[in-house]
CSV table of C-alpha atoms and ligand atoms in Angstrom, one decimal:
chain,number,residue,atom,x,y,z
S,1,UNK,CA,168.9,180.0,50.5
S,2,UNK,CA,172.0,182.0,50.6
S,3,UNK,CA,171.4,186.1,52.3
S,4,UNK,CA,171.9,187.2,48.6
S,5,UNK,CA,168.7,185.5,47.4
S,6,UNK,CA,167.1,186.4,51.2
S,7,UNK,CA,168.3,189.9,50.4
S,8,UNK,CA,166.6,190.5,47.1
S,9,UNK,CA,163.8,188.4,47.7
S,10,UNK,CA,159.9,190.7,47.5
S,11,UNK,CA,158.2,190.2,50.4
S,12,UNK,CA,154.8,191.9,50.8
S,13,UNK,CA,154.8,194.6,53.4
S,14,UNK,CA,151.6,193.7,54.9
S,15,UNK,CA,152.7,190.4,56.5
S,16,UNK,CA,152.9,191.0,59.9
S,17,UNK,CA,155.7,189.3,61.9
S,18,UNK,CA,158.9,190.0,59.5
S,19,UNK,CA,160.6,187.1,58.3
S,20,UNK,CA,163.6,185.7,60.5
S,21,UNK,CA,162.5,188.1,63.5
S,22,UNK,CA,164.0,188.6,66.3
S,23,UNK,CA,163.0,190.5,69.5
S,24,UNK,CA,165.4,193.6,70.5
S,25,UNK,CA,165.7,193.1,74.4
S,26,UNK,CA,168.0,195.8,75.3
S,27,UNK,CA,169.4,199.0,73.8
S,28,UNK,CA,171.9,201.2,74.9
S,29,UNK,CA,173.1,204.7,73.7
S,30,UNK,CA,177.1,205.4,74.1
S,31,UNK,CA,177.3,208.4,72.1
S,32,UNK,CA,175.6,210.5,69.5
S,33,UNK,CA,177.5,207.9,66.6
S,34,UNK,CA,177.1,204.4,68.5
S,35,UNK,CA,174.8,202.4,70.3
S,36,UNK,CA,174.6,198.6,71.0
S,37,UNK,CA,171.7,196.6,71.3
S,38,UNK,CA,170.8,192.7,72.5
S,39,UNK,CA,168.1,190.2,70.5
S,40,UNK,CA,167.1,187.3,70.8
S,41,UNK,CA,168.7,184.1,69.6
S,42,UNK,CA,166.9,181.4,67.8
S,43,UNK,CA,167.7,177.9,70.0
S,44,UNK,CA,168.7,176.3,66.9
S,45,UNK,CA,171.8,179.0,65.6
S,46,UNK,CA,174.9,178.0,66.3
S,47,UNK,CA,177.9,180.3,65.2
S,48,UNK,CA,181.5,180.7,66.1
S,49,UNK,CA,183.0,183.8,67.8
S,50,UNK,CA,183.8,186.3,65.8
S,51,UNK,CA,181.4,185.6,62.7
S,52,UNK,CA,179.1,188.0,61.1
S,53,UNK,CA,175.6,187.9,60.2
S,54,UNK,CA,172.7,189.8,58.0
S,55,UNK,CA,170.9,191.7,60.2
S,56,UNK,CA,168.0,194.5,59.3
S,57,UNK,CA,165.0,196.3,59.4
S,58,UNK,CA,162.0,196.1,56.5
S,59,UNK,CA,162.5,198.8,53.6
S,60,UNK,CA,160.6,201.0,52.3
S,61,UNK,CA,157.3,200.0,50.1
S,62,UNK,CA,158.0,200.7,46.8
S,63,UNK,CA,155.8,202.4,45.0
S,64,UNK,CA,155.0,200.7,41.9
S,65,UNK,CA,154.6,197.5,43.5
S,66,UNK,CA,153.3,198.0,46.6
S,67,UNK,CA,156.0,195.6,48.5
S,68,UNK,CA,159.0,196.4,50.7
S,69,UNK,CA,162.3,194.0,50.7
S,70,UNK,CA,164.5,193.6,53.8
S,71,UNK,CA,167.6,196.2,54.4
S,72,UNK,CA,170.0,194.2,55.5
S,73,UNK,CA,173.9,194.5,55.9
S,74,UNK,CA,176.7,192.7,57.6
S,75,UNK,CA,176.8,192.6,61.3
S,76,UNK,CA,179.6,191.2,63.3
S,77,UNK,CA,178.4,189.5,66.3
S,78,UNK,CA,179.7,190.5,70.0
S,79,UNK,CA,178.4,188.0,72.1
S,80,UNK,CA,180.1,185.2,72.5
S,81,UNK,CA,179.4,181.7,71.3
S,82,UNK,CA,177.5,180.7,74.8
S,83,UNK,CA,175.3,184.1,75.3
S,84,UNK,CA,171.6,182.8,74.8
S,85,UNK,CA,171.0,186.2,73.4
S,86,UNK,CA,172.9,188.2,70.5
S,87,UNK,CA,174.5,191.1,71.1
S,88,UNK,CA,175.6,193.6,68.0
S,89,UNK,CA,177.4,197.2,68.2
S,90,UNK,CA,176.5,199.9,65.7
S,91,UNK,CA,177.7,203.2,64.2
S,92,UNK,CA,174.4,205.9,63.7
S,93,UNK,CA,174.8,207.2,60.6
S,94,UNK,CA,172.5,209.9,59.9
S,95,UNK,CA,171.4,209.4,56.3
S,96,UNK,CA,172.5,205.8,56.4
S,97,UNK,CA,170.0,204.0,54.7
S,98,UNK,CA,169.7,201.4,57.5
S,99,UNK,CA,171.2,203.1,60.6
S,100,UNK,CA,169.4,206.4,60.1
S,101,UNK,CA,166.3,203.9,61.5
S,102,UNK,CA,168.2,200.9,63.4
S,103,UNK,CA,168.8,203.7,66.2
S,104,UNK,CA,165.5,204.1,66.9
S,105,UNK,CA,164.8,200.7,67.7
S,106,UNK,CA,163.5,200.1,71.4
S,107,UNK,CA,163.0,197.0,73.4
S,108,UNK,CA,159.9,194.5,71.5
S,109,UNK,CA,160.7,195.7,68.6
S,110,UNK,CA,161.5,193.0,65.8
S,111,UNK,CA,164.7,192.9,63.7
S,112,UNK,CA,165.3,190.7,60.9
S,113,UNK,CA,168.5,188.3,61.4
S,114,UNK,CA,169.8,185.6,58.5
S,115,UNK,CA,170.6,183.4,60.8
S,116,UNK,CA,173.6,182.1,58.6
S,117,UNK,CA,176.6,182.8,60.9
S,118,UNK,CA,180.1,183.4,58.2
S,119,UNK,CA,183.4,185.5,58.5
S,120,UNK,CA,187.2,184.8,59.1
S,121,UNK,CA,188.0,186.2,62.5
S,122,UNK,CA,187.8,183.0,63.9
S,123,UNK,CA,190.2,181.0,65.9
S,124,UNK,CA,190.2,178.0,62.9
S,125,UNK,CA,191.7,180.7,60.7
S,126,UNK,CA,195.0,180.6,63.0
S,127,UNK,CA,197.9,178.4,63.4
S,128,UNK,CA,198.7,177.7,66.6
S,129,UNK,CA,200.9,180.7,68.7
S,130,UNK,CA,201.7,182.1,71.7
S,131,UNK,CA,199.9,185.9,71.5
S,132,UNK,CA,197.0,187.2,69.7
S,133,UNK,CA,196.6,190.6,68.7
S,134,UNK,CA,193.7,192.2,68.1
S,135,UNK,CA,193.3,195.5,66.1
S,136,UNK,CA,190.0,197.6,65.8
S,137,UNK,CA,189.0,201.0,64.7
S,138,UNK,CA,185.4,201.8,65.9
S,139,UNK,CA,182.9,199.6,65.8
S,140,UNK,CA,185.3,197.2,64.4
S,141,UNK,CA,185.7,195.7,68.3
S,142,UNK,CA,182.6,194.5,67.9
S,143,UNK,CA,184.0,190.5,66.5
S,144,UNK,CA,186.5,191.3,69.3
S,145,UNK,CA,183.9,191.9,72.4
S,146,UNK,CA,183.0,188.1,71.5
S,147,UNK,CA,186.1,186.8,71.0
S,148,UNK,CA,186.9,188.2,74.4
S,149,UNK,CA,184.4,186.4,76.1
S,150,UNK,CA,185.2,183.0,73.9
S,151,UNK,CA,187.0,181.1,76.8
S,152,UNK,CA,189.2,179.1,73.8
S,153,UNK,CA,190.6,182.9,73.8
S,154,UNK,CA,192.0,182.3,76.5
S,155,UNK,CA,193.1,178.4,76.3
S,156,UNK,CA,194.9,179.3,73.1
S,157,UNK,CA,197.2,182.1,73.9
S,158,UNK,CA,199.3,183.1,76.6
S,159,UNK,CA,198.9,187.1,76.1
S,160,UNK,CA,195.9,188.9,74.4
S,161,UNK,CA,196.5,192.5,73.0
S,162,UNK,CA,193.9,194.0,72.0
S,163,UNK,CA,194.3,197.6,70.7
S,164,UNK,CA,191.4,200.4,69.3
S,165,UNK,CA,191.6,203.6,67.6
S,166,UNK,CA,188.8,205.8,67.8
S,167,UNK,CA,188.2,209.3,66.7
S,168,UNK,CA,187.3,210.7,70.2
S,169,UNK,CA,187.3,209.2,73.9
S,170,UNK,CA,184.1,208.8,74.2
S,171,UNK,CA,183.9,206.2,71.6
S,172,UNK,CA,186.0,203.5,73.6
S,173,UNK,CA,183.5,203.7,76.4
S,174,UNK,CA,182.0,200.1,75.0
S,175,UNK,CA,185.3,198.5,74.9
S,176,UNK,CA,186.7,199.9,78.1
S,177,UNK,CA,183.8,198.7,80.2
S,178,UNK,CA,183.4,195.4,78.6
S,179,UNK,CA,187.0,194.7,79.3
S,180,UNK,CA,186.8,196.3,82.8
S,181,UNK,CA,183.7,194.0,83.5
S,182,UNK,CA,185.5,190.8,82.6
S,183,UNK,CA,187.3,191.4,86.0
S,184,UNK,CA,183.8,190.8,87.9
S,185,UNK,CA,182.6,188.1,85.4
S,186,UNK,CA,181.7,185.6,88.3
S,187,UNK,CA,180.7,183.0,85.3
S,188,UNK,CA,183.8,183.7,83.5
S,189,UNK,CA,186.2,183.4,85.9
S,190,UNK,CA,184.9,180.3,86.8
S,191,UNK,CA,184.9,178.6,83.5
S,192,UNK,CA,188.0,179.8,82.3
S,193,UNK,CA,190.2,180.5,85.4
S,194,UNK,CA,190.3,182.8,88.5
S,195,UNK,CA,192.0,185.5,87.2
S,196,UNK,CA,192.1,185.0,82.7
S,197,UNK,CA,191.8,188.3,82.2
S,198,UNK,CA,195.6,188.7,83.4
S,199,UNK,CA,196.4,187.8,80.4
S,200,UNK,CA,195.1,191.0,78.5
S,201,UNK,CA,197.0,193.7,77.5
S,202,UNK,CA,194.3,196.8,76.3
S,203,UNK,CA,195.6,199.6,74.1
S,204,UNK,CA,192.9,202.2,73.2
S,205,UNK,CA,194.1,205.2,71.8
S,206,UNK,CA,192.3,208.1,70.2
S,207,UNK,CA,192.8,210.5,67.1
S,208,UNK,CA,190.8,213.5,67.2
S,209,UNK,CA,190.1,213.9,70.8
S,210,UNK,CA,192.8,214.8,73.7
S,211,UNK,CA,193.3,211.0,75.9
S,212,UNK,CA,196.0,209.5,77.7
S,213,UNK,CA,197.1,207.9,74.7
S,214,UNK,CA,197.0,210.0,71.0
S,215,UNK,CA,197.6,208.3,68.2
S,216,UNK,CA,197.4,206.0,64.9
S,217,UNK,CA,197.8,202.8,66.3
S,218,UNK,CA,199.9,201.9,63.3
S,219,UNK,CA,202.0,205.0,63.5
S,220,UNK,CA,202.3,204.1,67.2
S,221,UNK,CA,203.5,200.5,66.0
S,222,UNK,CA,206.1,202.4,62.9
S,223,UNK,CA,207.5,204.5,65.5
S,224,UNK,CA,207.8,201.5,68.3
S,225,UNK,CA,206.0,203.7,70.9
S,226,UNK,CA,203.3,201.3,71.1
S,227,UNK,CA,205.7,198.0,71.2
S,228,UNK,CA,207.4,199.6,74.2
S,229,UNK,CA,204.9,200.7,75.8
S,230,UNK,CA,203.7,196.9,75.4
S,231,UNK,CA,206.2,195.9,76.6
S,232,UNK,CA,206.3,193.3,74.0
S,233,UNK,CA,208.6,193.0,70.4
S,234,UNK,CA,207.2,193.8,67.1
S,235,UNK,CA,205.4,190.9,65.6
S,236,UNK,CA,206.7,187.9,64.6
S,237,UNK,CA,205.5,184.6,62.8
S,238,UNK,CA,206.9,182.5,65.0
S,239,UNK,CA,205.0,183.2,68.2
S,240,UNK,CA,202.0,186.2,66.8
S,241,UNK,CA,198.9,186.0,65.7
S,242,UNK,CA,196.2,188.8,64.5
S,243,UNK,CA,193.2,189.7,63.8
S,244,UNK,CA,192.1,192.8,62.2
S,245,UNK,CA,188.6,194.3,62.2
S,246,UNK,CA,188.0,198.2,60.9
S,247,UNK,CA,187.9,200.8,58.1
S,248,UNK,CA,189.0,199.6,54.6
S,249,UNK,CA,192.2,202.3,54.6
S,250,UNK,CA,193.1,200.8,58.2
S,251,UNK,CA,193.1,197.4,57.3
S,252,UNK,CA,194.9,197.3,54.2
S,253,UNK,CA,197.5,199.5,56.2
S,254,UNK,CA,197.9,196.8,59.0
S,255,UNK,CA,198.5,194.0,56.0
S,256,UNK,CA,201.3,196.0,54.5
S,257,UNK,CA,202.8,195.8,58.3
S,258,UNK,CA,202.1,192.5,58.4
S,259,UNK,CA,203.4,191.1,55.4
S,260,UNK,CA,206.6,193.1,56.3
S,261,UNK,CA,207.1,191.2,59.5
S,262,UNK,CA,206.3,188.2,57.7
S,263,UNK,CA,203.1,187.2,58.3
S,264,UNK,CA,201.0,185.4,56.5
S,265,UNK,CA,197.3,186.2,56.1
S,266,UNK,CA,194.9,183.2,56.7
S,267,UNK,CA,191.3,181.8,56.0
S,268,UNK,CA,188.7,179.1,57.5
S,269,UNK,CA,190.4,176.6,54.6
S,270,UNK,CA,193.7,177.6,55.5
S,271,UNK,CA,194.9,178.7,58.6
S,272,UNK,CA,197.7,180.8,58.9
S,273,UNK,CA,199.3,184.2,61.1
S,274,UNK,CA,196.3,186.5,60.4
S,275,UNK,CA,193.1,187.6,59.3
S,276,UNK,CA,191.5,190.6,58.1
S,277,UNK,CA,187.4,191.7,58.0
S,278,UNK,CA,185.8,194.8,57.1
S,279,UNK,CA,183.8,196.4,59.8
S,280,UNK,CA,180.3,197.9,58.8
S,281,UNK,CA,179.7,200.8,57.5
S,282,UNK,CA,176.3,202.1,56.7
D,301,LIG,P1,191.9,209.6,62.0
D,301,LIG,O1,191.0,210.4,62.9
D,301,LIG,O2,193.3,210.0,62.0
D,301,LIG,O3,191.3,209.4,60.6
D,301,LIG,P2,186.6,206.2,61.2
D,301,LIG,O4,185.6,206.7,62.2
D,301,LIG,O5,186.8,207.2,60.1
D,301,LIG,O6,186.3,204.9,60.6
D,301,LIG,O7,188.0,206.1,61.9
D,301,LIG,C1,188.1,205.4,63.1
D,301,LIG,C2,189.5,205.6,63.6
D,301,LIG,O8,190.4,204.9,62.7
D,301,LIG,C3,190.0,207.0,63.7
D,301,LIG,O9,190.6,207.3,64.9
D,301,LIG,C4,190.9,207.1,62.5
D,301,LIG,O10,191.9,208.1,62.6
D,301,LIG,C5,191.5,205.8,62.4
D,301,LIG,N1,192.0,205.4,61.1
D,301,LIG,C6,191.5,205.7,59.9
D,301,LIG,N2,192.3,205.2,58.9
D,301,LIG,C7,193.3,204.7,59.5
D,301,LIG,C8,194.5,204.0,59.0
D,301,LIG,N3,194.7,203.9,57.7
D,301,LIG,N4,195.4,203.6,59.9
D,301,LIG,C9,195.1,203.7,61.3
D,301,LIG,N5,194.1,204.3,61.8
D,301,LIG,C10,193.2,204.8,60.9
């Protein structure tokens, strides 16, 4: 069964334990637009950093026929590989048909995951290089809090870049302390090497709210502000490698850039100097 036949499938509303449920075991709240939470993960899923999967909450019962169908939309994962739980980040939206209610959810509560792991920010997707960049707008760090934590991160590359653009500074809170924390990771340091987080460079820079750093990050690259400030060159094919998680105008922006240093976007089939994915949007 493939999540667009699990999507559209009727499933009566009086069945008590959802389909594909999984138990929420910790929320948290970082502002009044994003909160992450943790589930449970099934001891048979298996998925690669930086993949996506359906995750949900029942709908409403229709009328007329008296059954309710799952609500489900894309989630990128941000645990990593290893986590025994799953970890996801999420926007609030308001009148969002799915968010307006997935912010609610408390610790017990049930949440319906396809566990059918897909998506193209994944290390296959790359050649071989020497840096990785990774580029997020909101909760498009999510794939990138797991790849983070994906020790082949770090046995890959030399250097890790990993830049987000938010609209205010509250909003890199999530990023900033998973980064910070990777610093007192007792397990990852050990598994990895004393000391992998060295090798990251963290550029978070916001848009509609005063911070140390105020910007576009691709008018920040255009300009060359952010390359010096890098203290690295623009990319290049021969030694840079990216990944690109946010808002449709964003990514298509970063592409243009890309293709214009001559990179070369890539896919699970064939890998090549980047890849691109959409992050949700309810
Ligand atoms: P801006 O405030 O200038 O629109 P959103 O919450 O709308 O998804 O945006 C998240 C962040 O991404 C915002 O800081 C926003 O900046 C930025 N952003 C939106 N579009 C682009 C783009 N084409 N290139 C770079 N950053 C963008």
């Amino acid at each position: 069964m493939n999540e667009m036949t699990s999507v559209s499938q009727e499933t009566s509303a009086k069945t008590p334990a959802l389909p594909d449920a999984q138990t929420v075991t910790d929320v948290k709240h970082w502002t009044d637009r994003l909160f992450s939470f943790r589930m449970t993960r099934p001891a048979s899923m298996r998925f690669r950093s930086g993949e996506f999967v359906m995750i949900g909450l029942m709908g409403e019962v229709n009328e007329k026929t008296g059954k309710a169908k799952p609500l489900l939309r894309a989630y990128s994962i941000a645990s990593p590989s290893w986590d025994e739980e799953l970890e996801f980040y999420s926007i609030k939206v308001q009148d969002g048909p799915l968010t307006s209610r997935l912010q609610h959810i408390k610790v017990g509560d049930e949440v319906i995951m396809r566990p059918k792991p897909v998506g193209t920010l994944v290390h296959d997707a790359l050649l071989p290089g020497k840096r990785i960049w990774f580029f997020a707008t909101g909760t498009g760090f999510a794939p990138f809090a797991s790849l983070l934590r994906e020790p082949q991160t770090y046995e890959d590359y030399d250097e890790i870049i990993i830049t987000h653009t938010c609209r205010e500074a509250g909003e890199l809170t999530y990023g900033r302390e998973l980064i910070e924390g990777l610093q007192q990771d007792e397990l990852l340091n050990e598994v990895i090497g004393d000391g992998f987080w060295k090798k990251i460079k963290y550029y978070p820079t916001t848009t509609r709210e005063q911070s140390p750093k105020m910007g576009r990050i691709t008018d920040l690259m255009r300009s060359g502000e952010a390359f010096d400030e890098l203290g690295v060159e623009p990319l290049n094919p021969e030694s840079d490698r990216a990944m690109i998680c946010g808002n449709l105008a964003f990514n298509l922006e970063l592409k243009e850039m890309f293709e214009e240093y001559g990179l070369e976007e890539g896919a699970n089939s064939k890998p090549a100097h980047y890849v691109v994915e959409k992050a949700f949007l309810d």
